[in-house]
């Protein structure tokens, strides 16, 4: 395709979509194929050809790009009348100038090789004044930007934004100017600036993005090789672009544990005058970085005589770790991993909710008048809330599901049963951005024994033993990005409850309860994926409670159907507790710590409300609610369903 010809004033805007110039050529052999397509071979690539006095405006909005795989050229380069104003990321909207923050790329990627037509295809050969007003200008893959003869009146001026030069690319201009200290220079594997006069007297910001270990393709950079035949003026300070993420993350990588040297630029013609006052971190505002969550150190600069001729031509930035603080001191609170460990609390609560649903089917009526076999199904709700306290992240858990079971009278006073539950829930961090999707499956054996002790007294003992496995999928957002983890919690749960009932009348009885509840949760080890991933080893939670309480049971009728309601209030001390914890490691630097979940108060008040309505000889309906309150922690558990007996 023939390159386009630009008139006296042209705009190429990428405001809503990207713009691409690729495969445009002049010269070469043109071939039309039988299928209607055509190709050009051995031509010289050319996207835009300019002539005379012209204004070319390239502007891309943030997140958009204009990409030139083909070069921009102009005619009559020897003519003094030619004057091209090349504006990058600024355009005129009527009489109003608009500045944009997108990316403009000049690339020689498609024309690698030493053939003359390939070499020529990488040359943006024009005479004019180029100004970068914002966003990012990228020169890559051996591209040449500007006339190599350094014609007078050619210039590149950086008013704002970022200039990235990589892959052996070159800027040619009679003058090269960095207008102020906020301009960003980002060199890659090799970068060149050829000019007669270079002015960096106001300082600049150095971006080492292409050279860091976590870059997409880390490069060994020699900085920018600057050839300034007439003058090279230095001044101001050099900012370190380390504030894209906080210093706590930027300096957490192991590479900062030792001295590091970055080559910023090389004065090829040895003409520079003046010096920079020194470097400073944009993250901290000074040359010092001091954080307990990262490696600490100091930035300085030096000039090195790299070629041994007695002239110090190479500018280096030097990172020196703080003596005596070679190791990271603490883990960042948002990386501490409280949320992952708190998943064990919801797994334990699911097992207790399943136990309550199964044992709710066993009451005096079931033992005295119930048929031999009973099948039940119930819906479950499980809600936990714990405030953030003492530096430990709190959480909110909302879950629900179903449970099914069957039990049988195996002796006059004894019933045994088997149940299965499936619950889905989500646990949210209270202090940070993150959540865990959970699915718990629980298998449970349960049973009861009932004995009349006289005309007014009765004793009932119930017990359950269950095993559950919870699949966890965690998404957590840290300052720099998302990380994700998958693992399984395995839960053992057992309960034993004794209830002595004394009838106060034909319809009312007072109940005295004493119980034992034990939960043991093991969190499987796992390694996250994504940003700043962590490794969690196997974790544990153990809790033994001895609830003791008193309640009332009322037998009545609802439209001729027997209706039993009960309420109980219990004091719930946790007599043995191993709060959730697990060894953890930050993979970025190997830092290890003990991750811990919340530590609820070991004293609780529990309220249980249960209702059972005998619908007919075979069907019963159930509903139950349990409230558990601790200091800064609350639990709500619900169940409701029906049973069929015969």
PDB file of C-alpha atoms in Angstrom, residues 38-330:
ATOM      1  CA  UNK A  38      -1.880  -8.050  -3.608  1.00  0.00           C
ATOM      2  CA  UNK A  39       1.580  -7.776  -2.110  1.00  0.00           C
ATOM      3  CA  UNK A  40       4.600  -5.480  -2.293  1.00  0.00           C
ATOM      4  CA  UNK A  41       8.107  -6.928  -2.055  1.00  0.00           C
ATOM      5  CA  UNK A  42      11.404  -5.173  -1.415  1.00  0.00           C
ATOM      6  CA  UNK A  43       9.758  -1.779  -1.092  1.00  0.00           C
ATOM      7  CA  UNK A  44      10.627   0.790   1.571  1.00  0.00           C
ATOM      8  CA  UNK A  45       8.060   1.151   4.325  1.00  0.00           C
ATOM      9  CA  UNK A  46       6.412   4.561   4.633  1.00  0.00           C
ATOM     10  CA  UNK A  47       3.391   5.597   6.679  1.00  0.00           C
ATOM     11  CA  UNK A  48       3.274   9.401   6.189  1.00  0.00           C
ATOM     12  CA  UNK A  49       5.223  11.538   3.749  1.00  0.00           C
ATOM     13  CA  UNK A  50       5.447  15.265   4.489  1.00  0.00           C
ATOM     14  CA  UNK A  51       6.624  18.276   2.548  1.00  0.00           C
ATOM     15  CA  UNK A  52       6.962  22.033   3.080  1.00  0.00           C
ATOM     16  CA  UNK A  53       5.694  23.750   6.221  1.00  0.00           C
ATOM     17  CA  UNK A  54       3.422  21.368   8.030  1.00  0.00           C
ATOM     18  CA  UNK A  55       1.795  20.679  11.364  1.00  0.00           C
ATOM     19  CA  UNK A  56       1.355  17.033  12.277  1.00  0.00           C
ATOM     20  CA  UNK A  57      -0.583  16.214  15.452  1.00  0.00           C
ATOM     21  CA  UNK A  58      -0.523  12.695  16.913  1.00  0.00           C
ATOM     22  CA  UNK A  59      -2.684  12.230  19.997  1.00  0.00           C
ATOM     23  CA  UNK A  60      -3.859   9.124  21.820  1.00  0.00           C
ATOM     24  CA  UNK A  61      -6.130   9.205  24.835  1.00  0.00           C
ATOM     25  CA  UNK A  62      -5.068   7.357  27.958  1.00  0.00           C
ATOM     26  CA  UNK A  63      -5.242   3.613  27.391  1.00  0.00           C
ATOM     27  CA  UNK A  64      -5.088   4.058  23.584  1.00  0.00           C
ATOM     28  CA  UNK A  65      -2.151   4.040  21.214  1.00  0.00           C
ATOM     29  CA  UNK A  66      -0.999   5.183  17.799  1.00  0.00           C
ATOM     30  CA  UNK A  67       1.503   2.712  16.427  1.00  0.00           C
ATOM     31  CA  UNK A  68       3.820   3.277  13.474  1.00  0.00           C
ATOM     32  CA  UNK A  69       5.337   0.072  12.180  1.00  0.00           C
ATOM     33  CA  UNK A  70       6.182   2.166   9.118  1.00  0.00           C
ATOM     34  CA  UNK A  71       8.195   5.399   9.302  1.00  0.00           C
ATOM     35  CA  UNK A  72       7.367   9.059   8.771  1.00  0.00           C
ATOM     36  CA  UNK A  73       9.428  10.862   6.121  1.00  0.00           C
ATOM     37  CA  UNK A  74       9.703  14.276   4.479  1.00  0.00           C
ATOM     38  CA  UNK A  75      11.044  15.617   1.188  1.00  0.00           C
ATOM     39  CA  UNK A  76      13.729  18.198   0.326  1.00  0.00           C
ATOM     40  CA  UNK A  77      15.628  17.683   3.571  1.00  0.00           C
ATOM     41  CA  UNK A  78      18.308  20.094   2.395  1.00  0.00           C
ATOM     42  CA  UNK A  79      15.798  22.903   1.937  1.00  0.00           C
ATOM     43  CA  UNK A  80      15.876  25.534   4.693  1.00  0.00           C
ATOM     44  CA  UNK A  81      12.233  26.337   3.911  1.00  0.00           C
ATOM     45  CA  UNK A  82      11.064  23.030   5.217  1.00  0.00           C
ATOM     46  CA  UNK A  83       9.710  23.267   8.770  1.00  0.00           C
ATOM     47  CA  UNK A  84       7.597  20.491  10.220  1.00  0.00           C
ATOM     48  CA  UNK A  85       5.974  20.895  13.651  1.00  0.00           C
ATOM     49  CA  UNK A  86       5.461  17.409  15.039  1.00  0.00           C
ATOM     50  CA  UNK A  87       3.165  17.440  18.107  1.00  0.00           C
ATOM     51  CA  UNK A  88       2.795  14.262  20.131  1.00  0.00           C
ATOM     52  CA  UNK A  89      -0.186  13.901  22.453  1.00  0.00           C
ATOM     53  CA  UNK A  90      -1.510  17.396  21.888  1.00  0.00           C
ATOM     54  CA  UNK A  91      -4.033  18.460  19.265  1.00  0.00           C
ATOM     55  CA  UNK A  92      -6.121  21.520  18.510  1.00  0.00           C
ATOM     56  CA  UNK A  93      -9.830  21.266  19.207  1.00  0.00           C
ATOM     57  CA  UNK A  94     -10.917  24.411  17.402  1.00  0.00           C
ATOM     58  CA  UNK A  95      -8.846  27.105  19.062  1.00  0.00           C
ATOM     59  CA  UNK A  96      -8.280  25.030  22.216  1.00  0.00           C
ATOM     60  CA  UNK A  97      -5.216  22.809  22.656  1.00  0.00           C
ATOM     61  CA  UNK A  98      -6.027  19.383  24.132  1.00  0.00           C
ATOM     62  CA  UNK A  99      -3.344  17.319  25.848  1.00  0.00           C
ATOM     63  CA  UNK A 100      -3.723  13.523  26.037  1.00  0.00           C
ATOM     64  CA  UNK A 101      -2.045  10.754  28.017  1.00  0.00           C
ATOM     65  CA  UNK A 102      -1.886   7.826  25.610  1.00  0.00           C
ATOM     66  CA  UNK A 103       1.019   6.073  23.882  1.00  0.00           C
ATOM     67  CA  UNK A 104       2.620   6.806  20.519  1.00  0.00           C
ATOM     68  CA  UNK A 105       4.957   4.072  19.273  1.00  0.00           C
ATOM     69  CA  UNK A 106       7.501   4.102  16.451  1.00  0.00           C
ATOM     70  CA  UNK A 107       8.714   0.564  15.839  1.00  0.00           C
ATOM     71  CA  UNK A 108      11.056  -1.206  13.464  1.00  0.00           C
ATOM     72  CA  UNK A 109       9.840  -4.626  14.540  1.00  0.00           C
ATOM     73  CA  UNK A 110       8.653  -5.658  11.067  1.00  0.00           C
ATOM     74  CA  UNK A 111      11.865  -4.638   9.317  1.00  0.00           C
ATOM     75  CA  UNK A 112      14.698  -6.422  11.080  1.00  0.00           C
ATOM     76  CA  UNK A 113      17.651  -7.406   8.917  1.00  0.00           C
ATOM     77  CA  UNK A 114      20.576  -5.841   7.084  1.00  0.00           C
ATOM     78  CA  UNK A 115      19.056  -5.560   3.593  1.00  0.00           C
ATOM     79  CA  UNK A 116      19.064  -1.951   2.422  1.00  0.00           C
ATOM     80  CA  UNK A 117      15.282  -1.757   2.065  1.00  0.00           C
ATOM     81  CA  UNK A 118      14.832  -3.101   5.615  1.00  0.00           C
ATOM     82  CA  UNK A 119      17.310  -0.634   7.073  1.00  0.00           C
ATOM     83  CA  UNK A 120      15.615   2.232   5.239  1.00  0.00           C
ATOM     84  CA  UNK A 121      12.239   1.070   6.526  1.00  0.00           C
ATOM     85  CA  UNK A 122      13.320   1.806  10.087  1.00  0.00           C
ATOM     86  CA  UNK A 123      14.236   5.458   9.414  1.00  0.00           C
ATOM     87  CA  UNK A 124      11.807   8.237  10.343  1.00  0.00           C
ATOM     88  CA  UNK A 125      13.742  10.687   8.223  1.00  0.00           C
ATOM     89  CA  UNK A 126      12.311  14.203   8.440  1.00  0.00           C
ATOM     90  CA  UNK A 127      13.308  17.760   9.270  1.00  0.00           C
ATOM     91  CA  UNK A 128      11.282  19.453  11.953  1.00  0.00           C
ATOM     92  CA  UNK A 129      10.552  20.153  15.585  1.00  0.00           C
ATOM     93  CA  UNK A 130       9.141  17.319  17.677  1.00  0.00           C
ATOM     94  CA  UNK A 131       7.443  18.105  20.987  1.00  0.00           C
ATOM     95  CA  UNK A 132       6.149  15.553  23.483  1.00  0.00           C
ATOM     96  CA  UNK A 133       3.322  17.120  25.484  1.00  0.00           C
ATOM     97  CA  UNK A 134       2.208  14.137  27.567  1.00  0.00           C
ATOM     98  CA  UNK A 135       1.652  10.398  27.706  1.00  0.00           C
ATOM     99  CA  UNK A 136       4.427   8.151  26.399  1.00  0.00           C
ATOM    100  CA  UNK A 137       6.560   8.191  23.269  1.00  0.00           C
ATOM    101  CA  UNK A 138       8.110   4.768  22.596  1.00  0.00           C
ATOM    102  CA  UNK A 139      10.972   4.114  20.165  1.00  0.00           C
ATOM    103  CA  UNK A 140      11.683   0.391  19.783  1.00  0.00           C
ATOM    104  CA  UNK A 141      13.303  -2.307  17.630  1.00  0.00           C
ATOM    105  CA  UNK A 142      16.178  -0.303  16.091  1.00  0.00           C
ATOM    106  CA  UNK A 143      13.965   2.510  14.896  1.00  0.00           C
ATOM    107  CA  UNK A 144      15.596   5.850  14.048  1.00  0.00           C
ATOM    108  CA  UNK A 145      13.614   9.012  14.791  1.00  0.00           C
ATOM    109  CA  UNK A 146      14.869  12.192  13.067  1.00  0.00           C
ATOM    110  CA  UNK A 147      17.397  13.067  10.376  1.00  0.00           C
ATOM    111  CA  UNK A 148      20.863  11.618  10.998  1.00  0.00           C
ATOM    112  CA  UNK A 149      22.593  14.696   9.522  1.00  0.00           C
ATOM    113  CA  UNK A 150      21.275  16.730  12.466  1.00  0.00           C
ATOM    114  CA  UNK A 151      19.944  19.447  10.152  1.00  0.00           C
ATOM    115  CA  UNK A 152      19.618  22.840  11.793  1.00  0.00           C
ATOM    116  CA  UNK A 153      16.173  23.707  13.128  1.00  0.00           C
ATOM    117  CA  UNK A 154      15.558  20.064  14.027  1.00  0.00           C
ATOM    118  CA  UNK A 155      14.760  19.431  17.670  1.00  0.00           C
ATOM    119  CA  UNK A 156      13.131  17.177  20.193  1.00  0.00           C
ATOM    120  CA  UNK A 157      11.631  18.886  23.221  1.00  0.00           C
ATOM    121  CA  UNK A 158      10.090  17.003  26.132  1.00  0.00           C
ATOM    122  CA  UNK A 159       7.447  19.239  27.684  1.00  0.00           C
ATOM    123  CA  UNK A 160       5.768  16.475  29.640  1.00  0.00           C
ATOM    124  CA  UNK A 161       5.339  12.700  29.754  1.00  0.00           C
ATOM    125  CA  UNK A 162       7.689   9.758  29.230  1.00  0.00           C
ATOM    126  CA  UNK A 163      10.281   9.003  26.567  1.00  0.00           C
ATOM    127  CA  UNK A 164      11.081   5.294  26.256  1.00  0.00           C
ATOM    128  CA  UNK A 165      13.990   4.250  24.027  1.00  0.00           C
ATOM    129  CA  UNK A 166      14.825   0.582  23.727  1.00  0.00           C
ATOM    130  CA  UNK A 167      16.113  -2.108  21.401  1.00  0.00           C
ATOM    131  CA  UNK A 168      18.903  -0.043  19.833  1.00  0.00           C
ATOM    132  CA  UNK A 169      16.624   2.849  18.840  1.00  0.00           C
ATOM    133  CA  UNK A 170      17.921   6.374  18.249  1.00  0.00           C
ATOM    134  CA  UNK A 171      16.765   9.999  18.497  1.00  0.00           C
ATOM    135  CA  UNK A 172      18.393  12.397  16.011  1.00  0.00           C
ATOM    136  CA  UNK A 173      17.963  16.166  16.438  1.00  0.00           C
ATOM    137  CA  UNK A 174      20.150  19.247  16.386  1.00  0.00           C
ATOM    138  CA  UNK A 175      18.900  20.021  19.911  1.00  0.00           C
ATOM    139  CA  UNK A 176      17.453  17.766  22.588  1.00  0.00           C
ATOM    140  CA  UNK A 177      15.790  19.423  25.605  1.00  0.00           C
ATOM    141  CA  UNK A 178      14.264  18.089  28.811  1.00  0.00           C
ATOM    142  CA  UNK A 179      12.097  21.028  29.877  1.00  0.00           C
ATOM    143  CA  UNK A 180      11.618  20.275  33.561  1.00  0.00           C
ATOM    144  CA  UNK A 181      12.270  17.797  36.359  1.00  0.00           C
ATOM    145  CA  UNK A 182       9.035  15.791  35.951  1.00  0.00           C
ATOM    146  CA  UNK A 183       9.978  14.379  32.547  1.00  0.00           C
ATOM    147  CA  UNK A 184      10.511  10.601  32.640  1.00  0.00           C
ATOM    148  CA  UNK A 185      13.320   8.885  30.702  1.00  0.00           C
ATOM    149  CA  UNK A 186      12.955   5.109  30.373  1.00  0.00           C
ATOM    150  CA  UNK A 187      15.901   3.367  28.659  1.00  0.00           C
ATOM    151  CA  UNK A 188      15.754  -0.280  27.688  1.00  0.00           C
ATOM    152  CA  UNK A 189      18.451  -2.674  26.481  1.00  0.00           C
ATOM    153  CA  UNK A 190      20.178   0.033  24.402  1.00  0.00           C
ATOM    154  CA  UNK A 191      19.207   3.616  23.682  1.00  0.00           C
ATOM    155  CA  UNK A 192      20.855   6.462  21.772  1.00  0.00           C
ATOM    156  CA  UNK A 193      20.441  10.229  21.505  1.00  0.00           C
ATOM    157  CA  UNK A 194      22.452  12.056  18.841  1.00  0.00           C
ATOM    158  CA  UNK A 195      22.400  15.842  18.971  1.00  0.00           C
ATOM    159  CA  UNK A 196      24.571  18.915  18.788  1.00  0.00           C
ATOM    160  CA  UNK A 197      23.172  20.458  21.953  1.00  0.00           C
ATOM    161  CA  UNK A 198      21.618  18.555  24.870  1.00  0.00           C
ATOM    162  CA  UNK A 199      19.967  20.381  27.777  1.00  0.00           C
ATOM    163  CA  UNK A 200      19.063  18.385  30.913  1.00  0.00           C
ATOM    164  CA  UNK A 201      19.761  21.279  33.263  1.00  0.00           C
ATOM    165  CA  UNK A 202      16.430  20.999  35.112  1.00  0.00           C
ATOM    166  CA  UNK A 203      16.836  17.352  36.096  1.00  0.00           C
ATOM    167  CA  UNK A 204      14.561  14.455  35.166  1.00  0.00           C
ATOM    168  CA  UNK A 205      13.002  11.238  36.465  1.00  0.00           C
ATOM    169  CA  UNK A 206      14.755   7.955  35.782  1.00  0.00           C
ATOM    170  CA  UNK A 207      12.518   4.937  35.162  1.00  0.00           C
ATOM    171  CA  UNK A 208      14.312   1.605  35.656  1.00  0.00           C
ATOM    172  CA  UNK A 209      11.163  -0.357  34.752  1.00  0.00           C
ATOM    173  CA  UNK A 210      12.858  -2.303  31.954  1.00  0.00           C
ATOM    174  CA  UNK A 211      15.676  -3.417  34.254  1.00  0.00           C
ATOM    175  CA  UNK A 212      13.815  -4.675  37.324  1.00  0.00           C
ATOM    176  CA  UNK A 213      13.443  -8.387  38.185  1.00  0.00           C
ATOM    177  CA  UNK A 214       9.664  -8.272  37.986  1.00  0.00           C
ATOM    178  CA  UNK A 215       9.607  -6.636  34.532  1.00  0.00           C
ATOM    179  CA  UNK A 216       7.892  -8.704  31.839  1.00  0.00           C
ATOM    180  CA  UNK A 217      11.267  -9.147  30.128  1.00  0.00           C
ATOM    181  CA  UNK A 218      14.102  -7.788  32.335  1.00  0.00           C
ATOM    182  CA  UNK A 219      16.879  -6.225  30.303  1.00  0.00           C
ATOM    183  CA  UNK A 220      20.536  -5.467  30.999  1.00  0.00           C
ATOM    184  CA  UNK A 221      20.615  -1.772  30.192  1.00  0.00           C
ATOM    185  CA  UNK A 222      23.598   0.463  29.561  1.00  0.00           C
ATOM    186  CA  UNK A 223      21.365   3.488  29.992  1.00  0.00           C
ATOM    187  CA  UNK A 224      21.128   6.158  27.294  1.00  0.00           C
ATOM    188  CA  UNK A 225      24.196   6.804  25.194  1.00  0.00           C
ATOM    189  CA  UNK A 226      24.139  10.555  24.506  1.00  0.00           C
ATOM    190  CA  UNK A 227      26.255  12.139  21.808  1.00  0.00           C
ATOM    191  CA  UNK A 228      26.321  15.942  22.183  1.00  0.00           C
ATOM    192  CA  UNK A 229      28.895  17.393  19.829  1.00  0.00           C
ATOM    193  CA  UNK A 230      28.649  21.059  20.944  1.00  0.00           C
ATOM    194  CA  UNK A 231      27.122  21.282  24.436  1.00  0.00           C
ATOM    195  CA  UNK A 232      25.735  19.012  27.124  1.00  0.00           C
ATOM    196  CA  UNK A 233      24.301  20.820  30.146  1.00  0.00           C
ATOM    197  CA  UNK A 234      23.348  19.014  33.364  1.00  0.00           C
ATOM    198  CA  UNK A 235      21.590  20.205  36.509  1.00  0.00           C
ATOM    199  CA  UNK A 236      18.748  19.665  38.944  1.00  0.00           C
ATOM    200  CA  UNK A 237      18.169  16.310  40.547  1.00  0.00           C
ATOM    201  CA  UNK A 238      17.367  12.791  39.366  1.00  0.00           C
ATOM    202  CA  UNK A 239      14.113  11.309  40.604  1.00  0.00           C
ATOM    203  CA  UNK A 240      13.768   7.531  41.006  1.00  0.00           C
ATOM    204  CA  UNK A 241      10.438   6.355  39.587  1.00  0.00           C
ATOM    205  CA  UNK A 242       9.505   4.026  42.449  1.00  0.00           C
ATOM    206  CA  UNK A 243       6.074   5.405  43.320  1.00  0.00           C
ATOM    207  CA  UNK A 244       3.999   3.350  40.877  1.00  0.00           C
ATOM    208  CA  UNK A 245       3.449   1.142  43.915  1.00  0.00           C
ATOM    209  CA  UNK A 246       4.381   2.001  47.485  1.00  0.00           C
ATOM    210  CA  UNK A 247       7.948   1.740  48.742  1.00  0.00           C
ATOM    211  CA  UNK A 248       6.785  -1.186  50.896  1.00  0.00           C
ATOM    212  CA  UNK A 249       6.262  -3.181  47.700  1.00  0.00           C
ATOM    213  CA  UNK A 250       8.820  -1.650  45.339  1.00  0.00           C
ATOM    214  CA  UNK A 251      11.730  -2.356  47.676  1.00  0.00           C
ATOM    215  CA  UNK A 252      10.489  -5.740  48.893  1.00  0.00           C
ATOM    216  CA  UNK A 253      12.205  -7.782  46.198  1.00  0.00           C
ATOM    217  CA  UNK A 254      15.375  -9.660  47.173  1.00  0.00           C
ATOM    218  CA  UNK A 255      17.409  -7.685  44.660  1.00  0.00           C
ATOM    219  CA  UNK A 256      17.369  -4.693  47.057  1.00  0.00           C
ATOM    220  CA  UNK A 257      19.111  -6.681  49.784  1.00  0.00           C
ATOM    221  CA  UNK A 258      22.485  -5.910  48.240  1.00  0.00           C
ATOM    222  CA  UNK A 259      24.206  -2.960  46.613  1.00  0.00           C
ATOM    223  CA  UNK A 260      22.894  -2.208  43.117  1.00  0.00           C
ATOM    224  CA  UNK A 261      24.181   0.026  40.350  1.00  0.00           C
ATOM    225  CA  UNK A 262      22.059   1.389  37.489  1.00  0.00           C
ATOM    226  CA  UNK A 263      23.656   3.016  34.449  1.00  0.00           C
ATOM    227  CA  UNK A 264      21.604   6.085  33.595  1.00  0.00           C
ATOM    228  CA  UNK A 265      23.510   7.679  30.723  1.00  0.00           C
ATOM    229  CA  UNK A 266      26.870   7.816  28.997  1.00  0.00           C
ATOM    230  CA  UNK A 267      28.372  11.020  27.614  1.00  0.00           C
ATOM    231  CA  UNK A 268      29.805   9.614  24.377  1.00  0.00           C
ATOM    232  CA  UNK A 269      31.459  12.879  23.267  1.00  0.00           C
ATOM    233  CA  UNK A 270      32.630  13.841  26.799  1.00  0.00           C
ATOM    234  CA  UNK A 271      31.194  17.330  26.589  1.00  0.00           C
ATOM    235  CA  UNK A 272      28.943  17.533  29.652  1.00  0.00           C
ATOM    236  CA  UNK A 273      29.125  20.447  32.044  1.00  0.00           C
ATOM    237  CA  UNK A 274      27.662  20.712  35.514  1.00  0.00           C
ATOM    238  CA  UNK A 275      26.202  17.862  37.527  1.00  0.00           C
ATOM    239  CA  UNK A 276      23.032  16.711  39.205  1.00  0.00           C
ATOM    240  CA  UNK A 277      22.500  17.587  42.852  1.00  0.00           C
ATOM    241  CA  UNK A 278      21.705  13.952  43.578  1.00  0.00           C
ATOM    242  CA  UNK A 279      18.964  11.339  43.316  1.00  0.00           C
ATOM    243  CA  UNK A 280      15.801  11.053  45.358  1.00  0.00           C
ATOM    244  CA  UNK A 281      13.038   8.485  45.706  1.00  0.00           C
ATOM    245  CA  UNK A 282       9.642   9.636  44.470  1.00  0.00           C
ATOM    246  CA  UNK A 283       8.051   7.208  46.943  1.00  0.00           C
ATOM    247  CA  UNK A 284       9.715   8.790  49.997  1.00  0.00           C
ATOM    248  CA  UNK A 285      10.709  12.265  48.764  1.00  0.00           C
ATOM    249  CA  UNK A 286      14.342  11.843  49.811  1.00  0.00           C
ATOM    250  CA  UNK A 287      17.402   9.751  49.049  1.00  0.00           C
ATOM    251  CA  UNK A 288      16.529   7.420  51.945  1.00  0.00           C
ATOM    252  CA  UNK A 289      14.107   4.477  51.964  1.00  0.00           C
ATOM    253  CA  UNK A 290      13.241   3.306  55.467  1.00  0.00           C
ATOM    254  CA  UNK A 291      10.375   0.851  56.001  1.00  0.00           C
ATOM    255  CA  UNK A 292      10.043  -2.186  58.289  1.00  0.00           C
ATOM    256  CA  UNK A 293       8.171  -3.977  55.476  1.00  0.00           C
ATOM    257  CA  UNK A 294      10.901  -3.690  52.818  1.00  0.00           C
ATOM    258  CA  UNK A 295      14.640  -3.473  52.395  1.00  0.00           C
ATOM    259  CA  UNK A 296      16.034  -0.117  53.491  1.00  0.00           C
ATOM    260  CA  UNK A 297      18.823   1.867  51.933  1.00  0.00           C
ATOM    261  CA  UNK A 298      20.086   5.089  50.382  1.00  0.00           C
ATOM    262  CA  UNK A 299      20.317   6.365  46.821  1.00  0.00           C
ATOM    263  CA  UNK A 300      23.403   8.208  45.572  1.00  0.00           C
ATOM    264  CA  UNK A 301      24.972   8.997  42.203  1.00  0.00           C
ATOM    265  CA  UNK A 302      28.469   8.787  40.791  1.00  0.00           C
ATOM    266  CA  UNK A 303      30.364   9.422  37.551  1.00  0.00           C
ATOM    267  CA  UNK A 304      32.574   6.584  36.367  1.00  0.00           C
ATOM    268  CA  UNK A 305      35.449   6.526  33.911  1.00  0.00           C
ATOM    269  CA  UNK A 306      34.208   3.398  32.161  1.00  0.00           C
ATOM    270  CA  UNK A 307      36.706   3.434  29.291  1.00  0.00           C
ATOM    271  CA  UNK A 308      39.769   4.383  31.346  1.00  0.00           C
ATOM    272  CA  UNK A 309      40.711   7.548  29.450  1.00  0.00           C
ATOM    273  CA  UNK A 310      40.674   9.766  32.539  1.00  0.00           C
ATOM    274  CA  UNK A 311      37.255  11.369  31.881  1.00  0.00           C
ATOM    275  CA  UNK A 312      34.252  10.243  33.925  1.00  0.00           C
ATOM    276  CA  UNK A 313      31.593   9.897  31.283  1.00  0.00           C
ATOM    277  CA  UNK A 314      29.131   7.374  32.769  1.00  0.00           C
ATOM    278  CA  UNK A 315      26.397   8.444  35.213  1.00  0.00           C
ATOM    279  CA  UNK A 316      25.354   5.744  37.658  1.00  0.00           C
ATOM    280  CA  UNK A 317      22.709   5.598  40.359  1.00  0.00           C
ATOM    281  CA  UNK A 318      23.818   3.549  43.342  1.00  0.00           C
ATOM    282  CA  UNK A 319      21.593   1.782  45.870  1.00  0.00           C
ATOM    283  CA  UNK A 320      23.325   1.047  49.182  1.00  0.00           C
ATOM    284  CA  UNK A 321      21.480  -1.076  51.790  1.00  0.00           C
ATOM    285  CA  UNK A 322      21.368   0.306  55.321  1.00  0.00           C
ATOM    286  CA  UNK A 323      24.067  -1.347  57.460  1.00  0.00           C
ATOM    287  CA  UNK A 324      22.528  -3.495  60.181  1.00  0.00           C
ATOM    288  CA  UNK A 325      19.119  -3.582  58.447  1.00  0.00           C
ATOM    289  CA  UNK A 326      19.821  -6.115  55.739  1.00  0.00           C
ATOM    290  CA  UNK A 327      16.618  -8.050  56.487  1.00  0.00           C
ATOM    291  CA  UNK A 328      12.964  -7.110  56.311  1.00  0.00           C
ATOM    292  CA  UNK A 329      11.580  -6.588  59.813  1.00  0.00           C
ATOM    293  CA  UNK A 330       7.814  -7.144  59.476  1.00  0.00           C
TER     294      UNK A 330
END
